[in-house]
Coordinates of N, CA and C in Angstrom, one line a residue:
M1 N -48.0 -107.4 40.0 CA -47.7 -106.9 38.7 C -46.3 -106.3 38.7
A2 N -45.6 -106.4 37.6 CA -44.2 -106.0 37.5 C -44.1 -104.6 36.8
G3 N -42.9 -104.0 37.0 CA -42.6 -102.8 36.3 C -43.2 -101.6 36.9
S4 N -43.4 -100.6 36.1 CA -43.9 -99.3 36.6 C -45.3 -99.3 37.0
R5 N -46.1 -100.4 36.6 CA -47.5 -100.4 37.0 C -47.8 -101.3 38.2
S6 N -46.7 -101.7 38.9 CA -46.9 -102.4 40.2 C -47.7 -101.5 41.2
V7 N -48.3 -102.2 42.1 CA -49.1 -101.4 43.0 C -48.6 -101.6 44.4
V8 N -48.7 -100.5 45.2 CA -48.4 -100.6 46.6 C -49.6 -100.2 47.4
M9 N -50.1 -101.0 48.3 CA -51.3 -100.8 49.1 C -52.5 -100.3 48.2
G10 N -52.6 -101.0 47.0 CA -53.8 -100.7 46.2 C -53.7 -99.5 45.3
R11 N -52.6 -98.8 45.4 CA -52.5 -97.6 44.5 C -51.3 -97.8 43.5
P12 N -51.6 -97.3 42.3 CA -50.5 -97.4 41.3 C -49.3 -96.5 41.7
R13 N -48.1 -97.0 41.4 CA -46.9 -96.1 41.6 C -46.9 -95.0 40.6
E14 N -46.4 -93.9 41.0 CA -46.4 -92.7 40.2 C -45.0 -92.5 39.6
F15 N -44.2 -93.5 39.5 CA -42.9 -93.4 38.9 C -42.5 -94.7 38.2
D16 N -41.6 -94.6 37.3 CA -41.1 -95.8 36.6 C -40.0 -96.4 37.5
I17 N -40.2 -97.6 37.9 CA -39.3 -98.3 38.8 C -37.9 -98.5 38.1
D18 N -37.9 -99.0 36.9 CA -36.7 -99.2 36.2 C -35.9 -97.9 36.0
E19 N -36.5 -96.8 35.7 CA -35.8 -95.5 35.6 C -35.3 -95.1 36.9
A20 N -36.1 -95.2 38.0 CA -35.6 -94.8 39.3 C -34.4 -95.6 39.7
L21 N -34.4 -96.9 39.5 CA -33.3 -97.8 39.8 C -32.1 -97.5 39.0
E22 N -32.3 -97.2 37.8 CA -31.2 -96.8 36.9 C -30.5 -95.5 37.5
R23 N -31.3 -94.6 37.9 CA -30.7 -93.4 38.5 C -30.0 -93.6 39.8
A24 N -30.6 -94.5 40.6 CA -29.9 -94.9 41.9 C -28.6 -95.6 41.6
M25 N -28.5 -96.4 40.6 CA -27.3 -97.1 40.2 C -26.2 -96.1 39.8
Q26 N -26.6 -95.1 39.0 CA -25.7 -94.1 38.6 C -25.1 -93.3 39.7
V27 N -26.0 -93.0 40.7 CA -25.5 -92.2 41.9 C -24.5 -93.0 42.7
F28 N -24.9 -94.3 43.0 CA -24.0 -95.2 43.8 C -22.7 -95.4 43.0
W29 N -22.7 -95.5 41.7 CA -21.6 -95.7 40.9 C -20.6 -94.5 41.0
E30 N -21.2 -93.4 40.9 CA -20.4 -92.1 40.9 C -19.9 -91.8 42.2
R31 N -20.7 -92.0 43.3 CA -20.3 -91.4 44.6 C -20.1 -92.5 45.7
G32 N -20.4 -93.7 45.4 CA -20.2 -94.8 46.4 C -21.4 -94.8 47.4
Y33 N -21.4 -95.9 48.2 CA -22.5 -96.1 49.1 C -22.6 -95.1 50.2
E34 N -21.4 -94.8 50.8 CA -21.4 -93.8 51.9 C -21.4 -92.4 51.4
G35 N -21.2 -92.2 50.1 CA -21.1 -90.8 49.6 C -22.5 -90.2 49.3
V36 N -23.5 -91.0 49.4 CA -24.9 -90.5 49.1 C -25.8 -90.8 50.3
S37 N -26.7 -89.8 50.5 CA -27.7 -89.9 51.6 C -29.0 -90.3 50.9
L38 N -30.0 -90.7 51.8 CA -31.3 -91.0 51.2 C -31.9 -89.8 50.5
T39 N -31.6 -88.6 51.0 CA -32.1 -87.4 50.4 C -31.5 -87.2 49.0
D40 N -30.2 -87.5 48.9 CA -29.5 -87.5 47.5 C -30.2 -88.5 46.6
L41 N -30.4 -89.7 47.1 CA -31.0 -90.7 46.3 C -32.4 -90.4 45.8
T42 N -33.3 -89.9 46.8 CA -34.6 -89.6 46.4 C -34.7 -88.5 45.4
K43 N -33.8 -87.5 45.5 CA -33.7 -86.4 44.6 C -33.3 -86.9 43.2
A44 N -32.3 -87.7 43.2 CA -31.8 -88.2 41.9 C -32.9 -89.1 41.2
M45 N -33.6 -89.9 42.1 CA -34.6 -90.8 41.5 C -35.9 -90.2 41.2
G46 N -36.1 -89.0 41.8 CA -37.4 -88.2 41.5 C -38.5 -88.8 42.3
I47 N -38.3 -89.4 43.5 CA -39.3 -90.0 44.3 C -39.2 -89.5 45.7
T48 N -40.2 -89.8 46.6 CA -40.2 -89.5 48.0 C -39.6 -90.6 48.8
K49 N -39.2 -90.3 50.0 CA -38.6 -91.4 50.9 C -39.6 -92.5 51.1
P50 N -40.9 -92.2 51.4 CA -41.8 -93.3 51.5 C -41.9 -94.2 50.3
S51 N -41.9 -93.6 49.1 CA -41.9 -94.3 47.9 C -40.7 -95.2 47.7
L52 N -39.5 -94.7 48.1 CA -38.3 -95.4 48.0 C -38.4 -96.7 48.9
Y53 N -38.8 -96.5 50.2 CA -38.9 -97.6 51.1 C -40.0 -98.6 50.6
A54 N -41.1 -98.1 50.1 CA -42.1 -99.1 49.6 C -41.7 -99.9 48.4
A55 N -40.9 -99.3 47.5 CA -40.5 -99.9 46.3 C -39.2 -100.7 46.4
F56 N -38.3 -100.2 47.2 CA -37.0 -100.8 47.2 C -36.5 -101.3 48.5
G57 N -37.2 -101.0 49.6 CA -36.7 -101.3 51.0 C -35.8 -100.2 51.4
D58 N -34.8 -100.5 52.3 CA -33.9 -99.5 52.9 C -32.7 -99.2 51.9
K59 N -31.8 -98.4 52.3 CA -30.7 -98.0 51.5 C -29.8 -99.2 51.1
K60 N -29.7 -100.1 52.1 CA -28.9 -101.4 51.8 C -29.5 -102.2 50.7
E61 N -30.9 -102.4 50.8 CA -31.6 -103.1 49.7 C -31.6 -102.4 48.4
L62 N -31.7 -101.1 48.4 CA -31.6 -100.4 47.2 C -30.2 -100.5 46.5
F63 N -29.2 -100.5 47.4 CA -27.8 -100.7 46.8 C -27.7 -102.1 46.2
R64 N -28.3 -103.1 46.9 CA -28.2 -104.5 46.4 C -28.9 -104.6 45.0
K65 N -30.1 -103.9 44.9 CA -30.8 -104.0 43.6 C -30.0 -103.2 42.6
A66 N -29.4 -102.1 43.0 CA -28.6 -101.3 42.0 C -27.4 -102.2 41.5
L67 N -26.8 -102.9 42.4 CA -25.6 -103.8 42.1 C -26.1 -104.9 41.1
E68 N -27.3 -105.4 41.4 CA -27.8 -106.5 40.5 C -28.0 -105.9 39.1
R69 N -28.6 -104.6 39.0 CA -28.8 -104.0 37.8 C -27.5 -103.7 37.1
Y70 N -26.5 -103.3 37.8 CA -25.1 -103.1 37.2 C -24.6 -104.4 36.7
T71 N -24.7 -105.5 37.4 CA -24.2 -106.8 37.0 C -24.8 -107.2 35.7
K72 N -26.1 -107.0 35.5 CA -26.9 -107.4 34.3 C -26.8 -106.4 33.2
G73 N -26.4 -105.2 33.5 CA -26.3 -104.1 32.5 C -24.9 -103.8 32.2
P74 N -24.3 -102.7 32.7 CA -23.0 -102.3 32.3 C -21.9 -103.4 32.5
A75 N -22.0 -104.2 33.5 CA -21.0 -105.2 33.8 C -21.3 -106.6 33.2
D76 N -22.3 -106.7 32.3 CA -22.6 -108.0 31.8 C -21.6 -108.5 30.8
Y77 N -20.6 -107.7 30.5 CA -19.5 -108.2 29.7 C -18.8 -109.4 30.4
G78 N -18.8 -109.4 31.7 CA -18.2 -110.5 32.5 C -18.9 -111.8 32.2
T79 N -20.3 -111.8 32.2 CA -21.1 -113.0 31.9 C -20.9 -113.4 30.5
R80 N -20.9 -112.5 29.5 CA -20.7 -112.8 28.1 C -19.3 -113.4 27.8
A81 N -18.4 -112.9 28.6 CA -17.0 -113.3 28.3 C -16.8 -114.8 28.6
M82 N -17.6 -115.4 29.5 CA -17.5 -116.8 29.8 C -17.9 -117.7 28.6
E83 N -18.6 -117.1 27.6 CA -19.0 -117.9 26.4 C -18.0 -117.9 25.3
E84 N -16.9 -117.2 25.5 CA -15.8 -117.2 24.5 C -15.3 -118.6 24.4
P85 N -14.9 -119.0 23.2 CA -14.5 -120.4 23.0 C -13.1 -120.8 23.6
T86 N -12.3 -119.8 23.9 CA -11.0 -120.1 24.5 C -10.7 -119.3 25.7
A87 N -9.8 -119.8 26.5 CA -9.5 -119.2 27.8 C -8.9 -117.8 27.5
R88 N -8.0 -117.7 26.5 CA -7.5 -116.4 26.2 C -8.6 -115.4 25.7
G89 N -9.5 -115.9 25.0 CA -10.6 -115.1 24.5 C -11.5 -114.6 25.7
V90 N -11.6 -115.5 26.7 CA -12.3 -115.0 27.9 C -11.6 -113.9 28.6
A91 N -10.3 -114.1 28.8 CA -9.4 -113.0 29.4 C -9.5 -111.7 28.6
E92 N -9.4 -111.8 27.3 CA -9.4 -110.6 26.5 C -10.8 -109.9 26.6
A93 N -11.9 -110.7 26.6 CA -13.2 -110.1 26.7 C -13.4 -109.4 28.0
I94 N -12.9 -110.0 29.1 CA -13.0 -109.3 30.4 C -12.2 -108.0 30.4
L95 N -11.0 -108.0 30.0 CA -10.2 -106.8 30.1 C -10.7 -105.7 29.1
R96 N -11.1 -106.1 28.0 CA -11.6 -105.1 27.0 C -13.0 -104.6 27.5
G97 N -13.7 -105.4 28.1 CA -15.0 -105.0 28.7 C -14.8 -104.1 29.9
A98 N -13.8 -104.3 30.7 CA -13.5 -103.5 31.8 C -13.1 -102.1 31.3
V99 N -12.3 -102.0 30.2 CA -11.9 -100.7 29.7 C -13.2 -100.0 29.2
R100 N -14.0 -100.6 28.4 CA -15.2 -100.0 27.9 C -16.1 -99.5 29.0
T101 N -16.4 -100.3 30.0 CA -17.4 -100.0 31.0 C -16.9 -98.9 31.9
T102 N -15.6 -98.9 32.2 CA -15.1 -97.9 33.2 C -14.9 -96.5 32.5
T103 N -15.1 -96.4 31.2 CA -14.8 -95.2 30.5 C -16.0 -94.8 29.6
R104 N -17.2 -95.1 30.0 CA -18.4 -94.9 29.1 C -18.6 -93.4 29.0
P105 N -18.7 -92.9 27.8 CA -19.0 -91.4 27.6 C -20.3 -91.0 28.3
G106 N -20.2 -89.9 29.1 CA -21.4 -89.4 29.8 C -21.8 -90.2 31.0
G107 N -21.0 -91.2 31.4 CA -21.4 -92.0 32.6 C -20.3 -91.9 33.6
P108 N -20.5 -92.5 34.8 CA -19.5 -92.5 35.8 C -18.3 -93.3 35.4
V109 N -17.1 -92.9 35.8 CA -15.9 -93.6 35.5 C -15.6 -94.6 36.6
G110 N -14.8 -95.6 36.3 CA -14.5 -96.6 37.2 C -15.6 -97.7 37.2
C111 N -15.6 -98.5 38.3 CA -16.5 -99.6 38.5 C -17.3 -99.6 39.7
L112 N -18.6 -99.7 39.7 CA -19.4 -99.7 40.9 C -18.9 -100.8 41.8
G113 N -18.5 -102.0 41.3 CA -18.1 -103.1 42.1 C -16.8 -102.8 42.9
V114 N -16.0 -101.8 42.5 CA -14.8 -101.4 43.2 C -15.0 -100.2 44.0
Q115 N -15.6 -99.2 43.4 CA -15.8 -97.9 44.1 C -17.0 -97.8 45.0
G116 N -17.9 -98.7 44.9 CA -19.1 -98.6 45.7 C -18.9 -98.5 47.2
A117 N -17.9 -99.1 47.7 CA -17.7 -99.1 49.1 C -16.2 -99.0 49.5
L118 N -15.5 -98.0 48.9 CA -14.1 -97.8 49.2 C -13.9 -97.3 50.7
A119 N -14.8 -96.5 51.1 CA -14.8 -96.0 52.5 C -15.1 -97.2 53.4
S120 N -14.6 -97.2 54.6 CA -14.7 -98.4 55.4 C -15.3 -98.1 56.8
S121 N -16.1 -97.1 56.9 CA -16.8 -96.9 58.2 C -17.9 -97.9 58.5
E122 N -18.3 -98.0 59.7 CA -19.4 -99.0 60.0 C -20.6 -98.8 59.2
A123 N -20.9 -97.5 58.8 CA -22.1 -97.2 58.0 C -22.0 -97.8 56.6
G124 N -20.8 -98.0 56.1 CA -20.6 -98.6 54.8 C -20.4 -100.1 54.8
R125 N -20.4 -100.7 56.0 CA -20.1 -102.1 56.1 C -21.1 -103.0 55.2
P126 N -22.4 -102.7 55.2 CA -23.2 -103.6 54.3 C -22.8 -103.6 52.9
A127 N -22.5 -102.4 52.3 CA -22.1 -102.3 50.9 C -20.7 -103.0 50.7
H128 N -19.8 -102.7 51.7 CA -18.5 -103.3 51.6 C -18.6 -104.8 51.5
D129 N -19.4 -105.4 52.4 CA -19.5 -106.9 52.5 C -20.1 -107.4 51.2
M130 N -21.1 -106.7 50.7 CA -21.8 -107.1 49.5 C -20.8 -107.1 48.3
L131 N -20.0 -106.1 48.2 CA -19.0 -106.0 47.1 C -17.9 -107.0 47.2
V132 N -17.5 -107.3 48.4 CA -16.5 -108.3 48.6 C -17.0 -109.7 48.1
E133 N -18.2 -110.0 48.4 CA -18.8 -111.2 47.9 C -19.0 -111.2 46.4
W134 N -19.4 -110.0 45.9 CA -19.6 -109.8 44.4 C -18.3 -110.1 43.7
R135 N -17.2 -109.5 44.2 CA -15.9 -109.7 43.6 C -15.4 -111.2 43.7
K136 N -15.6 -111.8 44.8 CA -15.3 -113.2 45.0 C -16.0 -114.1 44.1
A137 N -17.3 -113.8 43.9 CA -18.1 -114.6 43.0 C -17.7 -114.5 41.6
S138 N -17.3 -113.3 41.2 CA -16.8 -113.1 39.8 C -15.5 -113.9 39.6
A139 N -14.6 -113.8 40.6 CA -13.3 -114.6 40.5 C -13.6 -116.1 40.4
L140 N -14.5 -116.5 41.2 CA -14.8 -118.0 41.2 C -15.4 -118.4 39.9
R141 N -16.2 -117.6 39.3 CA -16.8 -118.0 38.0 C -15.7 -118.1 36.9
L142 N -14.7 -117.2 37.0 CA -13.6 -117.2 36.1 C -12.7 -118.4 36.3
E143 N -12.5 -118.7 37.6 CA -11.6 -119.8 37.9 C -12.3 -121.1 37.4
E144 N -13.6 -121.2 37.5 CA -14.3 -122.4 37.0 C -14.2 -122.5 35.5
R145 N -14.3 -121.3 34.9 CA -14.2 -121.3 33.4 C -12.8 -121.7 32.9
F146 N -11.8 -121.3 33.6 CA -10.4 -121.7 33.3 C -10.2 -123.2 33.6
Q147 N -10.8 -123.7 34.7 CA -10.7 -125.1 35.0 C -11.3 -125.9 33.8
R148 N -12.5 -125.4 33.3 CA -13.1 -126.1 32.1 C -12.1 -126.1 31.0
A149 N -11.4 -124.9 30.8 CA -10.4 -124.9 29.7 C -9.3 -125.9 29.9
V150 N -8.9 -126.2 31.1 CA -7.9 -127.2 31.4 C -8.5 -128.6 31.0
D151 N -9.7 -128.8 31.5 CA -10.4 -130.1 31.2 C -10.6 -130.4 29.7
E152 N -10.7 -129.3 29.0 CA -11.0 -129.4 27.5 C -9.7 -129.3 26.7
D153 N -8.5 -129.3 27.4 CA -7.2 -129.2 26.7 C -7.0 -127.8 26.0
D154 N -7.8 -126.8 26.4 CA -7.6 -125.5 25.8 C -6.4 -124.8 26.6
L155 N -6.3 -125.2 27.9 CA -5.1 -124.8 28.7 C -4.3 -126.1 29.1
P156 N -3.0 -125.9 29.3 CA -2.2 -127.1 29.7 C -2.7 -127.7 31.0
R157 N -2.4 -128.9 31.2 CA -2.8 -129.6 32.4 C -2.1 -129.0 33.7
D158 N -1.0 -128.4 33.5 CA -0.3 -127.8 34.6 C -0.7 -126.3 34.9
A159 N -1.6 -125.8 34.1 CA -2.1 -124.5 34.3 C -2.8 -124.4 35.6
D160 N -2.8 -123.3 36.3 CA -3.4 -123.1 37.6 C -4.6 -122.1 37.4
P161 N -5.8 -122.6 37.3 CA -7.0 -121.8 37.0 C -7.2 -120.7 38.1
R162 N -6.9 -121.0 39.3 CA -7.1 -120.0 40.4 C -6.1 -118.8 40.2
R163 N -4.9 -119.1 40.0 CA -3.9 -118.0 39.8 C -4.2 -117.2 38.5
L164 N -4.6 -117.9 37.5 CA -5.0 -117.1 36.3 C -6.2 -116.2 36.5
A165 N -7.2 -116.8 37.2 CA -8.4 -116.0 37.5 C -8.0 -114.8 38.3
R166 N -7.2 -115.0 39.4 CA -6.8 -113.9 40.2 C -6.1 -112.8 39.5
H167 N -5.2 -113.2 38.6 CA -4.4 -112.3 37.8 C -5.3 -111.4 36.9
I168 N -6.2 -112.1 36.2 CA -7.1 -111.3 35.3 C -8.0 -110.4 36.0
M169 N -8.6 -110.9 37.2 CA -9.5 -110.0 38.0 C -8.7 -108.9 38.6
T170 N -7.5 -109.1 39.0 CA -6.7 -108.0 39.5 C -6.4 -106.9 38.5
V171 N -6.1 -107.3 37.3 CA -5.9 -106.4 36.2 C -7.2 -105.6 35.9
A172 N -8.2 -106.4 35.8 CA -9.5 -105.7 35.5 C -9.9 -104.7 36.5
F173 N -9.8 -105.1 37.8 CA -10.2 -104.1 38.8 C -9.2 -103.0 38.9
G174 N -7.9 -103.3 38.6 CA -6.9 -102.2 38.5 C -7.2 -101.2 37.4
I175 N -7.8 -101.7 36.3 CA -8.2 -100.8 35.2 C -9.3 -99.9 35.7
A176 N -10.2 -100.4 36.5 CA -11.3 -99.6 37.1 C -10.7 -98.5 38.0
V177 N -9.8 -98.8 38.8 CA -9.2 -97.8 39.7 C -8.5 -96.8 38.9
Q178 N -7.7 -97.2 37.9 CA -7.0 -96.2 37.1 C -8.0 -95.3 36.3
A179 N -9.1 -95.9 35.9 CA -10.1 -95.1 35.2 C -10.6 -94.0 36.1
A180 N -10.9 -94.4 37.4 CA -11.4 -93.4 38.4 C -10.3 -92.4 38.7
S181 N -9.1 -92.7 38.4 CA -8.0 -91.8 38.7 C -7.7 -90.8 37.5
G182 N -8.4 -91.1 36.4 CA -8.3 -90.1 35.3 C -7.7 -90.7 34.0
L183 N -7.2 -91.9 34.0 CA -6.6 -92.4 32.8 C -7.7 -92.6 31.7
G184 N -7.3 -92.3 30.5 CA -8.3 -92.4 29.4 C -8.4 -93.8 28.8
R185 N -9.3 -93.9 27.9 CA -9.6 -95.3 27.3 C -8.4 -95.8 26.6
D186 N -7.7 -95.0 25.8 CA -6.5 -95.5 25.1 C -5.4 -96.0 26.1
E187 N -5.2 -95.3 27.1 CA -4.2 -95.7 28.1 C -4.6 -97.0 28.8
L188 N -5.9 -97.1 29.1 CA -6.3 -98.3 29.8 C -6.3 -99.5 28.9
Q189 N -6.6 -99.2 27.6 CA -6.5 -100.3 26.6 C -5.1 -100.8 26.5
D190 N -4.1 -99.9 26.6 CA -2.7 -100.3 26.5 C -2.4 -101.2 27.7
I191 N -2.9 -100.9 28.9 CA -2.7 -101.8 30.0 C -3.3 -103.2 29.8
A192 N -4.5 -103.2 29.2 CA -5.2 -104.5 28.9 C -4.3 -105.3 27.9
D193 N -3.9 -104.6 26.8 CA -3.1 -105.2 25.8 C -1.8 -105.8 26.3
M194 N -1.2 -105.0 27.2 CA 0.1 -105.5 27.8 C -0.1 -106.8 28.6
A195 N -1.2 -106.8 29.4 CA -1.6 -108.0 30.2 C -1.8 -109.2 29.2
L196 N -2.4 -109.0 28.1 CA -2.7 -110.0 27.2 C -1.5 -110.5 26.4
E197 N -0.5 -109.6 26.2 CA 0.7 -110.0 25.6 C 1.5 -111.0 26.5
R198 N 1.3 -110.8 27.8 CA 1.9 -111.7 28.7 C 1.1 -112.9 29.1
W199 N 0.0 -113.1 28.4 CA -0.8 -114.4 28.6 C 0.2 -115.6 28.5
P200 N 0.2 -116.4 29.5 CA 1.3 -117.4 29.6 C 1.1 -118.6 28.7
Y201 N -0.1 -118.7 28.0 CA -0.2 -119.9 27.2 C -0.6 -119.6 25.8

């Protein structure tokens, strides 16, 4: 059975899995993988360590599930952007989405996909590697979308989808870093607008 009524060893869980995972995502987003201990996580999630292990696996697997939730939740603007009818529309949706997501009122600033594993000790290696792959996958999806724009004559034949994708992703992740450094939404939107003004096509 799914959701909060799933069973472990024949007994119903005494907590809401979605709510617990949401809280874990928020903690990882705010403090990074290495910045939180299992004790921090269980306290924030309102569960015991045995319950965490039973429902989510170890810390690495919990982080993976939190990243999946982040991708389908706060960061879903990246997926929706791919549906824009033009390449410029895609770029605009990504940058504006980055501004909104990294400056949500009452939530962590920045991006879980950038800040989740900024520390580089061996303990943080699993999260670091996960996020490197996450960012690469995002860039590849954008490159493929821009290649489609070339194929559909929305972009010129001499456009370089990979360079365009890297440019937009670099600006988007830069927005996240600047948000974590304290820049406000208006300032970040100005950065996005400037990048769009220099859209080459």
